[in-house]
Coordinates of C-alpha atoms in Angstrom, one line a residue:
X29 CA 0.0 0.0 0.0
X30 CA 1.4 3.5 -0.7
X31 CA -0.1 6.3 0.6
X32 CA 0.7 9.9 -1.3
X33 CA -0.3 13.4 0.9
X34 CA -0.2 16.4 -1.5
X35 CA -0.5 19.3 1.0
X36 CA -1.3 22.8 0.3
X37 CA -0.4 23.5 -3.2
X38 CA 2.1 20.4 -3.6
X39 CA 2.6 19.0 -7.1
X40 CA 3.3 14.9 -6.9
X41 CA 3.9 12.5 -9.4
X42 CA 3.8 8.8 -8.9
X43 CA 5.1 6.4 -11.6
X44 CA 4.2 2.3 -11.3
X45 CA 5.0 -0.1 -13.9
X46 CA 4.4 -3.5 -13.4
X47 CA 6.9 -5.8 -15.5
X48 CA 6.6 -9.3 -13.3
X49 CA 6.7 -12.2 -15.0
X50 CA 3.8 -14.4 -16.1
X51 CA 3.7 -16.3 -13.5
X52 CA 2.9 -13.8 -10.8
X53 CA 0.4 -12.5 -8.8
X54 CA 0.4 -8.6 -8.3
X55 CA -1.6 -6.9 -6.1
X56 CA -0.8 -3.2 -5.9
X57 CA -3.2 -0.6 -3.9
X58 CA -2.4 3.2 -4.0
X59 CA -4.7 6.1 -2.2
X60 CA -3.7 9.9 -2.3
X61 CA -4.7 12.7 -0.2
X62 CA -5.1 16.3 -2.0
X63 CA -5.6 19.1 -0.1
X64 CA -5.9 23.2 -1.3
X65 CA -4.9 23.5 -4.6
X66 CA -2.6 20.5 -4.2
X67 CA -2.4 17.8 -7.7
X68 CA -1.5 14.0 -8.1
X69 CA -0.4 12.5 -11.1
X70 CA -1.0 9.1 -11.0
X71 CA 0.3 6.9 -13.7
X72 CA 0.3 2.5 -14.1
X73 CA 1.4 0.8 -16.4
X74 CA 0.2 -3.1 -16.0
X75 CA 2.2 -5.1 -18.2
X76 CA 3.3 -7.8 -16.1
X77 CA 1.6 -10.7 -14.0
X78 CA -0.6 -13.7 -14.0
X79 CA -3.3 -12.2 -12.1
X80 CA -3.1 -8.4 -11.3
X81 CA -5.3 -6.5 -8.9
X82 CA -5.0 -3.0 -9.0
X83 CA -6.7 -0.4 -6.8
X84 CA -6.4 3.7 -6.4
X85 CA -8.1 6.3 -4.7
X86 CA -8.1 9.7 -5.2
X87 CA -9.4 11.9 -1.8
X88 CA -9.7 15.7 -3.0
X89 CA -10.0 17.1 0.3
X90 CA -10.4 21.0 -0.2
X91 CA -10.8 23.6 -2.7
X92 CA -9.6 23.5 -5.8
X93 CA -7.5 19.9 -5.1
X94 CA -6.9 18.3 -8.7
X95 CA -6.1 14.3 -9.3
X96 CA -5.0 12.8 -12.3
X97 CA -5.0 8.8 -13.4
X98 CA -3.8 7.2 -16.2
X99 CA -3.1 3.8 -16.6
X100 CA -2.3 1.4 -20.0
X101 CA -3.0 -2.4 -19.2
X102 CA -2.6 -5.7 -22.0
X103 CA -3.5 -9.2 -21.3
X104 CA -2.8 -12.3 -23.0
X105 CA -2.6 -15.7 -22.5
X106 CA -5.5 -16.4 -19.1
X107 CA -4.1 -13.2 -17.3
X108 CA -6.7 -11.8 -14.8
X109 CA -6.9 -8.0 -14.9
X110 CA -8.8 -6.5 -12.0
X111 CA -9.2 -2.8 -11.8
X112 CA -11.1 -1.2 -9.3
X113 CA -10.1 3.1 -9.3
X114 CA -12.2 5.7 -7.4
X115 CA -11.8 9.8 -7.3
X116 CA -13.3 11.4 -4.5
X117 CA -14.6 14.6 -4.4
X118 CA -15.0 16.6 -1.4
X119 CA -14.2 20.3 -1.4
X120 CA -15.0 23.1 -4.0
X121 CA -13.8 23.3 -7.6
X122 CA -11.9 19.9 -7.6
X123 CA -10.7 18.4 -10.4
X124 CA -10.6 14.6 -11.2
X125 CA -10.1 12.4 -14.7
X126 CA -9.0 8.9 -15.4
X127 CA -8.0 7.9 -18.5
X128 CA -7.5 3.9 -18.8
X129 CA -6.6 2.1 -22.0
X130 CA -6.3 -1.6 -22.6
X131 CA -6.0 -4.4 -24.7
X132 CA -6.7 -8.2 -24.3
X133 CA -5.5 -11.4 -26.3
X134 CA -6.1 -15.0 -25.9
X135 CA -8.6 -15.9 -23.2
X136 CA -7.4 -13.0 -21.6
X137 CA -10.0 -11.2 -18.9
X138 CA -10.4 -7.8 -17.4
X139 CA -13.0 -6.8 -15.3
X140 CA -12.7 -2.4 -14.6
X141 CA -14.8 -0.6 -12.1
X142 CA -14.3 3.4 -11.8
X143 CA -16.2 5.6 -9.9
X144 CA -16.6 9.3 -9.6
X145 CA -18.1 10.4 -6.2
X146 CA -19.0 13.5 -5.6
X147 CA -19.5 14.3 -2.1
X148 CA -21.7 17.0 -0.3
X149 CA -19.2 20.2 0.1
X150 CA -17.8 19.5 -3.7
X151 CA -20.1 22.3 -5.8
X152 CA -18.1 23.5 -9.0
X153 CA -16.2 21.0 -8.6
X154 CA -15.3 18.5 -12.3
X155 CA -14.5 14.8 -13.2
X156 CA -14.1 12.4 -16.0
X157 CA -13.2 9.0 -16.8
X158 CA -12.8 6.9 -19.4
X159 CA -12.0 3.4 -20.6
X160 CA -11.2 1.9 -23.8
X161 CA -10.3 -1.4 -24.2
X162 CA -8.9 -3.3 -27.8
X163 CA -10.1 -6.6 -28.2
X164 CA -7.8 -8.7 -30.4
X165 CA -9.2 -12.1 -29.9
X166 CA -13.1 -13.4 -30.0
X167 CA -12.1 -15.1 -26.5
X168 CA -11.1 -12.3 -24.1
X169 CA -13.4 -11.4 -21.4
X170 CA -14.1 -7.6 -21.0
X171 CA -16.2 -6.3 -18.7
X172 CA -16.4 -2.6 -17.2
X173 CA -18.3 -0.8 -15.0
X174 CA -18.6 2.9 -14.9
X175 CA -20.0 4.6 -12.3
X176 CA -21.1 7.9 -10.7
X177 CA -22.4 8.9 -7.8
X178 CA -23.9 12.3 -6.9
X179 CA -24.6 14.2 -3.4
X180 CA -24.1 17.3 -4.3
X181 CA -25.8 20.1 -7.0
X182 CA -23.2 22.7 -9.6
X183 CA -20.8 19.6 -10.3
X184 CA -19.8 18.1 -13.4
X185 CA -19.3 14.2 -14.4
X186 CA -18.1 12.2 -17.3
X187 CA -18.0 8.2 -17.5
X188 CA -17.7 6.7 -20.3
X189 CA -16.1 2.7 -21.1
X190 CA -15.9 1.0 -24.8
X191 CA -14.6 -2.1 -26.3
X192 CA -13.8 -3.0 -29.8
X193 CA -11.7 -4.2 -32.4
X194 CA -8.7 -2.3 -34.1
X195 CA -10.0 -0.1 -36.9
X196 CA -9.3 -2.4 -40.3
X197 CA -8.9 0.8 -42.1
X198 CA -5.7 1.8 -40.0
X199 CA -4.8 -2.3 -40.4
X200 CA -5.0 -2.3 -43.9
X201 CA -3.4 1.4 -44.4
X202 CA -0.7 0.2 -43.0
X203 CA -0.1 -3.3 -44.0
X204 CA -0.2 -1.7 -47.7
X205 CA 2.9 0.1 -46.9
X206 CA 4.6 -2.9 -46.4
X207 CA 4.2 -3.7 -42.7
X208 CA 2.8 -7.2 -41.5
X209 CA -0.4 -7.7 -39.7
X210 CA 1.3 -8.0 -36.2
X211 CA 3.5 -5.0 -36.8
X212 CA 0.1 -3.0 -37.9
X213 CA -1.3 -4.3 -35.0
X214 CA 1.4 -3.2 -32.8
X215 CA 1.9 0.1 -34.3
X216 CA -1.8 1.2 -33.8
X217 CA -1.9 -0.5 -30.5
X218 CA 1.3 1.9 -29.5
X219 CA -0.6 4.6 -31.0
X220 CA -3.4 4.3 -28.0
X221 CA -0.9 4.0 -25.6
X222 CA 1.7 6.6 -26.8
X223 CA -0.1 9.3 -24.8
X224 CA 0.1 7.6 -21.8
X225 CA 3.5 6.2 -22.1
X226 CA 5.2 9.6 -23.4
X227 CA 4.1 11.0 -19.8
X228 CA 7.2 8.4 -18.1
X229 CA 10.2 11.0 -17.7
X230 CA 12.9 8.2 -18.7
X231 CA 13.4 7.2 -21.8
X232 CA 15.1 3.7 -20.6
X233 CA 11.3 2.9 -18.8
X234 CA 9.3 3.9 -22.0
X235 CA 11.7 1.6 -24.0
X236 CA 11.2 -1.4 -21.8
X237 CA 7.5 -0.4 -21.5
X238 CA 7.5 -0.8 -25.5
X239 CA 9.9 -3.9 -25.5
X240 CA 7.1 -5.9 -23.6
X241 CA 4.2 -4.5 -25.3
X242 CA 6.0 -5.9 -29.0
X243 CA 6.8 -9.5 -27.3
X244 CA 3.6 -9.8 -26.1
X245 CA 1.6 -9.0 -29.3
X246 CA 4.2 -11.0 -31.1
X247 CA 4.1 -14.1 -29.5
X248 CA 1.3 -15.5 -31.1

């Protein structure tokens, strides 16, 4: 478990990337505290792991608090992807988002819940999540469950969660310029996850972060 406390306008960033081996269990559990006009920037990247249970929560404690999570996960062979993120809203003009992208091979299965909770105290205040996950086999298992929840009036929320396959169009653009089908499916898969991944401050974590993502697509 690690705990992050942004205090009065503190700026933190926490970096997690998960590159255990397939054999693993991982169990990871996060929770920040954000007080006045303090920010967290959260950012997983879930690569690694038999089974992997993930969980963050966001407390925005007073005015004008701000959190920010983004994670990238991929699943292949039976992995077991369990996601369960929450952002908390308690004082004035908070800000919250989660932005969670994905994709699933083989009889892969990921299950997300994310919540937005907007607690009494919290009017202005803004959040937004979203999940997008690429199927790439007809036997993965995707489920997700958005939610938001709502105890106070002036406040703004977003959910949204999608699944579905990679655009043929981009597949076939590319593979006409010479590229295979797994390097087309790569390429637009890294494409997804670029914006994520180009957040990581060192270039040696992005390149490993890359390294697994080709094995795993390529080892069909």
């Amino acid at each position: 478990l690690l705990t992050v406390i942004a205090k009065e306008k503190a700026h933190v960033k926490v970096r997690k990337i998960n590159l255990l081996n397939n054999e693993t269990l991982n169990m990871d559990s996060t929770q920040s505290e954000v007080y006045y006009y303090g920010n967290v920037e959260y950012l997983l990247a879930d690569l690694g792991g038999k089974y992997s249970l993930t969980n963050y929560h966001g407390d925005l404690l007073e005015e004008n608090a701000n959190g920010e999570l983004d994670s990238i996960y991929i699943g292949a062979d039976k992995k077991i992807i369990d996601m369960n993120y929450v952002m908390t809203f308690r004082g004035r003009r908070c800000t919250g988002r989660m932005d969670i992208k994905g994709a699933l091979k083989d009889e892969a299965n990921k299950i997300f819940k994310g919540t937005l909770d907007f607690k009494r105290g919290s009017s202005r205040s803004a959040g937004e999540e979203g999940e997008f996950c690429m199927i790439l086999s007809p036997t993965v298992k995707s489920k997700a469950v958005p939610l938001l929840l709502c105890g106070e009036d002036d406040v703004s929320g977003e959910h949204a969660a999608a699944s579905g396959k990679i655009d043929e169009d981009k597949l076939f653009y590319l593979m006409t310029r010479g590229m295979s089908y797994n390097e087309a499916r790569r390429i637009v898969i890294e494409g997804e996850f670029n914006p994520i991944i180009d957040k990581i401050e060192k270039d040696d974590v992005k390149e490993e972060i890359l390294r697994v993502i080709k094995e795993c697509l390529d080892n069909e």
